[in-house]
Amino acid sequence: MSSFRKALKSRQKNHHERSQPGFRKHLGLLEKKKDYKLRADDYHKKQNTLAALRKKALDKNPDEFYFKMINSQLKDGVHVAKKSTDEEMTEEQKKMMRTQDIKYIEMKRVAEAKKIERLKGELHLLDTDNKPKNKHIFFVDSKKKVQSFDLATHLNTMPELVDRVFNRPTIDTLKTKSIQGAVDPQSVEKLSKQRRHQYKILGQRIDREKKMFVISEKIQTRKDLQDKRRKIKVKNETKNSAAVYKFQAKRQR
């Protein structure tokens, strides 16, 4: 019973922290233990941070380099990545991404790709006005033969047909067979004009298909960014390519 009486809260004396003495009231409120604890914790936290930074500075490799050292700038005391001077999207891409759906854009891109293949099949990409970029290397036995080398003689054809890389007739073929096709200069010029026009259309369709592919990739990237998984940007977005992100691997069940 005596132990219970000693433990009884109502019989215990209330201990109060003393207040500021009267002759020190001009100094403000007396600091209590909880106030001192907050101040001490804050002080030790700052000291520990400074000690960690000093250790990091001592352990730093002088040859250490990251591209963010030159690709970032200090703004309001915070390092911020510099924005690229090149515009990431053209106005046409912005308008298309706002108004169109990815399925519609992909459908139009596939249609353009089919038209391109059909045009390539019609033109064969062979009879171009410019010389082809590919090379054909001939090997000879000596430097003397290199100086006297004649391509038309080596191919057994006429000099006017040397640049023709397909169906190049030989001299014997020209002697025995007649060449089929337009001979009239006006007809030849008309066919050449039509061919140039077709190649111009083909170039425009190839450019349009590339633009639609870029827009489709950018829309898909924005959809992928809605994923909650942790991600790292590998490559920034440009006019001709979408941004590339590396996502955290997710275990498949």
PDB file of C-alpha atoms in Angstrom:
ATOM      1  CA  MET A   1       0.000   0.000   0.000  1.00  0.00           C
ATOM      2  CA  SER A   2       2.874   2.338   0.760  1.00  0.00           C
ATOM      3  CA  SER A   3       4.349   1.757  -2.710  1.00  0.00           C
ATOM      4  CA  PHE A   4       0.986   2.647  -4.231  1.00  0.00           C
ATOM      5  CA  ARG A   5       0.866   5.841  -2.188  1.00  0.00           C
ATOM      6  CA  LYS A   6       4.339   6.808  -3.411  1.00  0.00           C
ATOM      7  CA  ALA A   7       3.350   6.184  -7.020  1.00  0.00           C
ATOM      8  CA  LEU A   8       0.090   8.101  -6.765  1.00  0.00           C
ATOM      9  CA  LYS A   9       0.227  11.039  -9.175  1.00  0.00           C
ATOM     10  CA  SER A  10      -2.115  13.275  -7.173  1.00  0.00           C
ATOM     11  CA  ARG A  11       0.220  13.243  -4.160  1.00  0.00           C
ATOM     12  CA  GLN A  12       3.336  14.046  -6.167  1.00  0.00           C
ATOM     13  CA  LYS A  13       4.699  17.559  -6.435  1.00  0.00           C
ATOM     14  CA  ASN A  14       4.391  19.323  -9.781  1.00  0.00           C
ATOM     15  CA  HIS A  15       7.834  20.364 -11.042  1.00  0.00           C
ATOM     16  CA  HIS A  16       7.811  23.498 -13.180  1.00  0.00           C
ATOM     17  CA  GLU A  17      10.642  25.011 -15.139  1.00  0.00           C
ATOM     18  CA  ARG A  18      11.567  28.351 -13.668  1.00  0.00           C
ATOM     19  CA  SER A  19      10.663  31.487 -15.583  1.00  0.00           C
ATOM     20  CA  GLN A  20      12.894  34.417 -16.417  1.00  0.00           C
ATOM     21  CA  PRO A  21      13.880  36.330 -13.267  1.00  0.00           C
ATOM     22  CA  GLY A  22      12.462  39.823 -12.954  1.00  0.00           C
ATOM     23  CA  PHE A  23      15.780  41.611 -13.302  1.00  0.00           C
ATOM     24  CA  ARG A  24      16.402  39.749 -16.653  1.00  0.00           C
ATOM     25  CA  LYS A  25      12.981  40.309 -18.264  1.00  0.00           C
ATOM     26  CA  HIS A  26      14.527  42.843 -20.655  1.00  0.00           C
ATOM     27  CA  LEU A  27      16.404  39.892 -22.244  1.00  0.00           C
ATOM     28  CA  GLY A  28      13.174  38.171 -23.263  1.00  0.00           C
ATOM     29  CA  LEU A  29      11.801  34.738 -22.439  1.00  0.00           C
ATOM     30  CA  LEU A  30      14.050  32.214 -20.751  1.00  0.00           C
ATOM     31  CA  GLU A  31      15.088  29.410 -23.082  1.00  0.00           C
ATOM     32  CA  LYS A  32      13.464  26.122 -22.108  1.00  0.00           C
ATOM     33  CA  LYS A  33      14.927  22.668 -22.641  1.00  0.00           C
ATOM     34  CA  LYS A  34      12.749  21.914 -25.674  1.00  0.00           C
ATOM     35  CA  ASP A  35      13.935  25.147 -27.301  1.00  0.00           C
ATOM     36  CA  TYR A  36      17.551  24.271 -26.548  1.00  0.00           C
ATOM     37  CA  LYS A  37      17.003  20.761 -27.953  1.00  0.00           C
ATOM     38  CA  LEU A  38      15.729  22.143 -31.271  1.00  0.00           C
ATOM     39  CA  ARG A  39      18.624  24.594 -31.496  1.00  0.00           C
ATOM     40  CA  ALA A  40      21.197  21.934 -30.620  1.00  0.00           C
ATOM     41  CA  ASP A  41      19.790  19.426 -33.132  1.00  0.00           C
ATOM     42  CA  ASP A  42      19.855  22.050 -35.880  1.00  0.00           C
ATOM     43  CA  TYR A  43      23.445  22.992 -35.009  1.00  0.00           C
ATOM     44  CA  HIS A  44      24.651  19.382 -35.032  1.00  0.00           C
ATOM     45  CA  LYS A  45      22.846  18.682 -38.293  1.00  0.00           C
ATOM     46  CA  LYS A  46      24.648  21.591 -39.966  1.00  0.00           C
ATOM     47  CA  GLN A  47      27.992  20.518 -38.496  1.00  0.00           C
ATOM     48  CA  ASN A  48      27.520  16.959 -39.764  1.00  0.00           C
ATOM     49  CA  THR A  49      26.628  18.258 -43.232  1.00  0.00           C
ATOM     50  CA  LEU A  50      29.740  20.446 -43.334  1.00  0.00           C
ATOM     51  CA  ALA A  51      31.900  17.528 -42.187  1.00  0.00           C
ATOM     52  CA  ALA A  52      30.453  15.278 -44.909  1.00  0.00           C
ATOM     53  CA  LEU A  53      31.079  17.950 -47.567  1.00  0.00           C
ATOM     54  CA  ARG A  54      34.676  18.432 -46.364  1.00  0.00           C
ATOM     55  CA  LYS A  55      35.255  14.672 -46.588  1.00  0.00           C
ATOM     56  CA  LYS A  56      33.713  14.563 -50.063  1.00  0.00           C
ATOM     57  CA  ALA A  57      35.981  17.423 -51.189  1.00  0.00           C
ATOM     58  CA  LEU A  58      39.052  15.614 -49.830  1.00  0.00           C
ATOM     59  CA  ASP A  59      38.084  12.336 -51.506  1.00  0.00           C
ATOM     60  CA  LYS A  60      37.273  13.954 -54.863  1.00  0.00           C
ATOM     61  CA  ASN A  61      39.170  12.775 -57.917  1.00  0.00           C
ATOM     62  CA  PRO A  62      40.727  15.831 -59.668  1.00  0.00           C
ATOM     63  CA  ASP A  63      40.178  14.174 -63.070  1.00  0.00           C
ATOM     64  CA  GLU A  64      36.479  13.523 -62.412  1.00  0.00           C
ATOM     65  CA  PHE A  65      34.235  14.929 -65.139  1.00  0.00           C
ATOM     66  CA  TYR A  66      30.518  14.850 -65.911  1.00  0.00           C
ATOM     67  CA  PHE A  67      28.820  16.491 -68.858  1.00  0.00           C
ATOM     68  CA  LYS A  68      26.382  18.167 -66.468  1.00  0.00           C
ATOM     69  CA  MET A  69      29.320  20.266 -65.251  1.00  0.00           C
ATOM     70  CA  ILE A  70      29.200  22.161 -68.553  1.00  0.00           C
ATOM     71  CA  ASN A  71      25.532  21.571 -69.435  1.00  0.00           C
ATOM     72  CA  SER A  72      24.100  23.186 -66.288  1.00  0.00           C
ATOM     73  CA  GLN A  73      23.989  26.706 -64.901  1.00  0.00           C
ATOM     74  CA  LEU A  74      23.448  28.221 -61.462  1.00  0.00           C
ATOM     75  CA  LYS A  75      20.040  29.883 -61.105  1.00  0.00           C
ATOM     76  CA  ASP A  76      18.919  31.278 -57.720  1.00  0.00           C
ATOM     77  CA  GLY A  77      21.527  29.119 -56.003  1.00  0.00           C
ATOM     78  CA  VAL A  78      20.314  25.911 -57.693  1.00  0.00           C
ATOM     79  CA  HIS A  79      21.972  24.070 -60.579  1.00  0.00           C
ATOM     80  CA  VAL A  80      19.561  23.888 -63.516  1.00  0.00           C
ATOM     81  CA  ALA A  81      20.179  22.059 -66.801  1.00  0.00           C
ATOM     82  CA  LYS A  82      20.645  24.396 -69.744  1.00  0.00           C
ATOM     83  CA  LYS A  83      17.877  24.308 -72.303  1.00  0.00           C
ATOM     84  CA  SER A  84      18.850  23.524 -75.862  1.00  0.00           C
ATOM     85  CA  THR A  85      18.893  26.501 -78.224  1.00  0.00           C
ATOM     86  CA  ASP A  86      17.258  24.363 -80.925  1.00  0.00           C
ATOM     87  CA  GLU A  87      13.488  24.294 -80.784  1.00  0.00           C
ATOM     88  CA  GLU A  88      12.323  20.831 -79.773  1.00  0.00           C
ATOM     89  CA  MET A  89       9.194  20.848 -81.953  1.00  0.00           C
ATOM     90  CA  THR A  90       8.081  22.684 -85.050  1.00  0.00           C
ATOM     91  CA  GLU A  91       4.720  24.458 -85.187  1.00  0.00           C
ATOM     92  CA  GLU A  92       3.411  21.786 -87.565  1.00  0.00           C
ATOM     93  CA  GLN A  93       4.323  19.035 -85.081  1.00  0.00           C
ATOM     94  CA  LYS A  94       2.696  20.913 -82.181  1.00  0.00           C
ATOM     95  CA  LYS A  95      -0.527  21.403 -84.144  1.00  0.00           C
ATOM     96  CA  MET A  96      -0.613  17.763 -85.266  1.00  0.00           C
ATOM     97  CA  MET A  97       0.031  16.441 -81.737  1.00  0.00           C
ATOM     98  CA  ARG A  98      -2.735  18.640 -80.284  1.00  0.00           C
ATOM     99  CA  THR A  99      -5.399  17.719 -82.818  1.00  0.00           C
ATOM    100  CA  GLN A 100      -4.676  14.186 -84.007  1.00  0.00           C
ATOM    101  CA  ASP A 101      -4.588  10.770 -82.380  1.00  0.00           C
ATOM    102  CA  ILE A 102      -1.580   8.449 -82.634  1.00  0.00           C
ATOM    103  CA  LYS A 103      -3.622   5.751 -84.408  1.00  0.00           C
ATOM    104  CA  TYR A 104      -4.725   8.219 -87.098  1.00  0.00           C
ATOM    105  CA  ILE A 105      -1.145   9.460 -87.617  1.00  0.00           C
ATOM    106  CA  GLU A 106       0.170   5.892 -87.810  1.00  0.00           C
ATOM    107  CA  MET A 107      -2.522   5.013 -90.349  1.00  0.00           C
ATOM    108  CA  LYS A 108      -1.564   8.002 -92.542  1.00  0.00           C
ATOM    109  CA  ARG A 109       2.127   7.127 -92.208  1.00  0.00           C
ATOM    110  CA  VAL A 110       1.534   3.536 -93.339  1.00  0.00           C
ATOM    111  CA  ALA A 111      -0.505   4.835 -96.297  1.00  0.00           C
ATOM    112  CA  GLU A 112       2.365   7.164 -97.259  1.00  0.00           C
ATOM    113  CA  ALA A 113       4.866   4.300 -96.956  1.00  0.00           C
ATOM    114  CA  LYS A 114       2.778   2.161 -99.331  1.00  0.00           C
ATOM    115  CA  LYS A 115       2.585   5.019-101.856  1.00  0.00           C
ATOM    116  CA  ILE A 116       6.356   5.452-101.609  1.00  0.00           C
ATOM    117  CA  GLU A 117       6.929   1.758-102.300  1.00  0.00           C
ATOM    118  CA  ARG A 118       4.585   1.908-105.286  1.00  0.00           C
ATOM    119  CA  LEU A 119       6.383   4.958-106.704  1.00  0.00           C
ATOM    120  CA  LYS A 120       9.757   3.288-106.188  1.00  0.00           C
ATOM    121  CA  GLY A 121       8.471   0.254-108.047  1.00  0.00           C
ATOM    122  CA  GLU A 122       7.361   2.436-110.964  1.00  0.00           C
ATOM    123  CA  LEU A 123      10.564   4.461-111.149  1.00  0.00           C
ATOM    124  CA  HIS A 124      12.956   1.708-109.991  1.00  0.00           C
ATOM    125  CA  LEU A 125      15.146   4.517-108.630  1.00  0.00           C
ATOM    126  CA  LEU A 126      17.501   3.841-111.502  1.00  0.00           C
ATOM    127  CA  ASP A 127      17.150   6.262-114.384  1.00  0.00           C
ATOM    128  CA  THR A 128      18.089   9.408-112.476  1.00  0.00           C
ATOM    129  CA  ASP A 129      19.517  12.522-114.081  1.00  0.00           C
ATOM    130  CA  ASN A 130      22.454  12.620-111.657  1.00  0.00           C
ATOM    131  CA  LYS A 131      25.210  10.042-111.517  1.00  0.00           C
ATOM    132  CA  PRO A 132      24.717   7.303-108.908  1.00  0.00           C
ATOM    133  CA  LYS A 133      26.603   7.578-105.626  1.00  0.00           C
ATOM    134  CA  ASN A 134      27.758   3.952-105.633  1.00  0.00           C
ATOM    135  CA  LYS A 135      31.175   3.080-107.069  1.00  0.00           C
ATOM    136  CA  HIS A 136      32.508   0.265-109.199  1.00  0.00           C
ATOM    137  CA  ILE A 137      36.237  -0.316-108.782  1.00  0.00           C
ATOM    138  CA  PHE A 138      38.280  -1.926-111.563  1.00  0.00           C
ATOM    139  CA  PHE A 139      41.686  -3.438-110.845  1.00  0.00           C
ATOM    140  CA  VAL A 140      44.557  -3.435-113.345  1.00  0.00           C
ATOM    141  CA  ASP A 141      48.034  -4.938-113.241  1.00  0.00           C
ATOM    142  CA  SER A 142      50.269  -1.861-113.606  1.00  0.00           C
ATOM    143  CA  LYS A 143      50.317   1.942-113.339  1.00  0.00           C
ATOM    144  CA  LYS A 144      50.813   2.186-117.088  1.00  0.00           C
ATOM    145  CA  LYS A 145      47.467   0.472-117.646  1.00  0.00           C
ATOM    146  CA  VAL A 146      45.846   2.854-115.150  1.00  0.00           C
ATOM    147  CA  GLN A 147      46.942   5.866-117.236  1.00  0.00           C
ATOM    148  CA  SER A 148      45.706   4.321-120.471  1.00  0.00           C
ATOM    149  CA  PHE A 149      42.543   2.802-118.952  1.00  0.00           C
ATOM    150  CA  ASP A 150      39.389   3.531-120.970  1.00  0.00           C
ATOM    151  CA  LEU A 151      36.112   2.614-119.263  1.00  0.00           C
ATOM    152  CA  ALA A 152      34.064   2.417-122.466  1.00  0.00           C
ATOM    153  CA  THR A 153      36.578   0.034-124.058  1.00  0.00           C
ATOM    154  CA  HIS A 154      36.736  -2.085-120.905  1.00  0.00           C
ATOM    155  CA  LEU A 155      32.923  -2.410-120.775  1.00  0.00           C
ATOM    156  CA  ASN A 156      32.683  -2.877-124.559  1.00  0.00           C
ATOM    157  CA  THR A 157      30.070  -0.152-124.926  1.00  0.00           C
ATOM    158  CA  MET A 158      29.657   3.377-126.263  1.00  0.00           C
ATOM    159  CA  PRO A 159      31.073   6.325-124.232  1.00  0.00           C
ATOM    160  CA  GLU A 160      27.588   7.863-124.077  1.00  0.00           C
ATOM    161  CA  LEU A 161      26.292   4.776-122.208  1.00  0.00           C
ATOM    162  CA  VAL A 162      29.053   4.542-119.588  1.00  0.00           C
ATOM    163  CA  ASP A 163      27.010   6.342-116.898  1.00  0.00           C
ATOM    164  CA  ARG A 164      24.114   3.942-117.411  1.00  0.00           C
ATOM    165  CA  VAL A 165      24.305   1.417-114.546  1.00  0.00           C
ATOM    166  CA  PHE A 166      21.474  -0.854-115.705  1.00  0.00           C
ATOM    167  CA  ASN A 167      20.747  -2.595-119.017  1.00  0.00           C
ATOM    168  CA  ARG A 168      23.960  -1.206-120.517  1.00  0.00           C
ATOM    169  CA  PRO A 169      24.086  -2.590-124.100  1.00  0.00           C
ATOM    170  CA  THR A 170      27.390  -3.674-125.603  1.00  0.00           C
ATOM    171  CA  ILE A 171      28.661  -2.617-129.029  1.00  0.00           C
ATOM    172  CA  ASP A 172      27.757  -6.021-130.484  1.00  0.00           C
ATOM    173  CA  THR A 173      24.194  -5.655-129.198  1.00  0.00           C
ATOM    174  CA  LEU A 174      23.919  -2.194-130.727  1.00  0.00           C
ATOM    175  CA  LYS A 175      25.070  -3.562-134.089  1.00  0.00           C
ATOM    176  CA  THR A 176      22.625  -6.462-134.177  1.00  0.00           C
ATOM    177  CA  LYS A 177      19.544  -5.076-132.441  1.00  0.00           C
ATOM    178  CA  SER A 178      17.593  -1.843-132.669  1.00  0.00           C
ATOM    179  CA  ILE A 179      17.036   0.211-129.523  1.00  0.00           C
ATOM    180  CA  GLN A 180      13.410   0.411-128.495  1.00  0.00           C
ATOM    181  CA  GLY A 181      12.007   3.596-127.046  1.00  0.00           C
ATOM    182  CA  ALA A 182      11.463   7.231-127.865  1.00  0.00           C
ATOM    183  CA  VAL A 183      13.863   8.710-130.401  1.00  0.00           C
ATOM    184  CA  ASP A 184      12.170  12.043-131.036  1.00  0.00           C
ATOM    185  CA  PRO A 185      13.914  14.808-128.967  1.00  0.00           C
ATOM    186  CA  GLN A 186      10.560  16.298-127.937  1.00  0.00           C
ATOM    187  CA  SER A 187       9.318  12.935-126.677  1.00  0.00           C
ATOM    188  CA  VAL A 188      12.564  12.354-124.804  1.00  0.00           C
ATOM    189  CA  GLU A 189      12.311  15.794-123.161  1.00  0.00           C
ATOM    190  CA  LYS A 190       8.678  15.146-122.228  1.00  0.00           C
ATOM    191  CA  LEU A 191       9.548  11.797-120.640  1.00  0.00           C
ATOM    192  CA  SER A 192      12.457  13.375-118.784  1.00  0.00           C
ATOM    193  CA  LYS A 193      10.178  16.107-117.447  1.00  0.00           C
ATOM    194  CA  GLN A 194       7.616  13.550-116.276  1.00  0.00           C
ATOM    195  CA  ARG A 195      10.367  11.541-114.596  1.00  0.00           C
ATOM    196  CA  ARG A 196      11.691  14.610-112.743  1.00  0.00           C
ATOM    197  CA  HIS A 197       8.158  15.416-111.602  1.00  0.00           C
ATOM    198  CA  GLN A 198       7.668  11.870-110.307  1.00  0.00           C
ATOM    199  CA  TYR A 199      10.945  11.996-108.386  1.00  0.00           C
ATOM    200  CA  LYS A 200       9.932  15.331-106.877  1.00  0.00           C
ATOM    201  CA  ILE A 201       6.642  13.805-105.676  1.00  0.00           C
ATOM    202  CA  LEU A 202       8.564  10.810-104.317  1.00  0.00           C
ATOM    203  CA  GLY A 203      10.900  13.087-102.331  1.00  0.00           C
ATOM    204  CA  GLN A 204       7.936  14.995-100.868  1.00  0.00           C
ATOM    205  CA  ARG A 205       6.223  11.765 -99.818  1.00  0.00           C
ATOM    206  CA  ILE A 206       9.415  10.462 -98.177  1.00  0.00           C
ATOM    207  CA  ASP A 207       9.751  13.717 -96.191  1.00  0.00           C
ATOM    208  CA  ARG A 208       6.081  13.554 -95.153  1.00  0.00           C
ATOM    209  CA  GLU A 209       6.438   9.939 -94.021  1.00  0.00           C
ATOM    210  CA  LYS A 210       9.507  10.835 -91.923  1.00  0.00           C
ATOM    211  CA  LYS A 211       7.673  13.756 -90.268  1.00  0.00           C
ATOM    212  CA  MET A 212       4.689  11.558 -89.404  1.00  0.00           C
ATOM    213  CA  PHE A 213       7.015   8.937 -87.938  1.00  0.00           C
ATOM    214  CA  VAL A 214       8.658  11.567 -85.687  1.00  0.00           C
ATOM    215  CA  ILE A 215       5.252  12.892 -84.536  1.00  0.00           C
ATOM    216  CA  SER A 216       4.058   9.354 -83.794  1.00  0.00           C
ATOM    217  CA  GLU A 217       7.209   8.665 -81.756  1.00  0.00           C
ATOM    218  CA  LYS A 218       6.789  11.887 -79.733  1.00  0.00           C
ATOM    219  CA  ILE A 219       3.136  11.139 -78.914  1.00  0.00           C
ATOM    220  CA  GLN A 220       4.051   7.592 -77.860  1.00  0.00           C
ATOM    221  CA  THR A 221       6.876   8.932 -75.656  1.00  0.00           C
ATOM    222  CA  ARG A 222       4.458  11.287 -73.871  1.00  0.00           C
ATOM    223  CA  LYS A 223       2.117   8.360 -73.242  1.00  0.00           C
ATOM    224  CA  ASP A 224       4.972   6.247 -71.889  1.00  0.00           C
ATOM    225  CA  LEU A 225       5.956   9.051 -69.489  1.00  0.00           C
ATOM    226  CA  GLN A 226       2.643   8.572 -67.660  1.00  0.00           C
ATOM    227  CA  ASP A 227       4.085   5.327 -66.291  1.00  0.00           C
ATOM    228  CA  LYS A 228       4.854   5.648 -62.561  1.00  0.00           C
ATOM    229  CA  ARG A 229       8.126   3.728 -62.824  1.00  0.00           C
ATOM    230  CA  ARG A 230      11.408   5.542 -62.236  1.00  0.00           C
ATOM    231  CA  LYS A 231      12.940   6.757 -65.472  1.00  0.00           C
ATOM    232  CA  ILE A 232      16.164   8.371 -66.700  1.00  0.00           C
ATOM    233  CA  LYS A 233      16.393  10.633 -69.750  1.00  0.00           C
ATOM    234  CA  VAL A 234      19.039   9.293 -72.120  1.00  0.00           C
ATOM    235  CA  LYS A 235      18.569  11.664 -75.067  1.00  0.00           C
ATOM    236  CA  ASN A 236      16.823  15.029 -75.348  1.00  0.00           C
ATOM    237  CA  GLU A 237      13.997  15.696 -77.769  1.00  0.00           C
ATOM    238  CA  THR A 238      14.812  17.410 -81.077  1.00  0.00           C
ATOM    239  CA  LYS A 239      12.889  18.400 -84.202  1.00  0.00           C
ATOM    240  CA  ASN A 240      13.822  15.163 -85.942  1.00  0.00           C
ATOM    241  CA  SER A 241      13.646  12.675 -83.063  1.00  0.00           C
ATOM    242  CA  ALA A 242      11.715  11.989 -79.877  1.00  0.00           C
ATOM    243  CA  ALA A 243      13.273  11.960 -76.424  1.00  0.00           C
ATOM    244  CA  VAL A 244      14.719   8.642 -75.246  1.00  0.00           C
ATOM    245  CA  TYR A 245      14.078   7.425 -71.679  1.00  0.00           C
ATOM    246  CA  LYS A 246      15.380   4.397 -69.823  1.00  0.00           C
ATOM    247  CA  PHE A 247      12.732   2.909 -67.515  1.00  0.00           C
ATOM    248  CA  GLN A 248      13.325   0.848 -64.415  1.00  0.00           C
ATOM    249  CA  ALA A 249      12.961  -2.856 -65.176  1.00  0.00           C
ATOM    250  CA  LYS A 250       9.637  -4.297 -64.049  1.00  0.00           C
ATOM    251  CA  ARG A 251       9.369  -7.939 -63.094  1.00  0.00           C
ATOM    252  CA  GLN A 252       6.793  -9.782 -65.186  1.00  0.00           C
ATOM    253  CA  ARG A 253       4.572 -12.270 -63.390  1.00  0.00           C
TER     254      ARG A 253
END
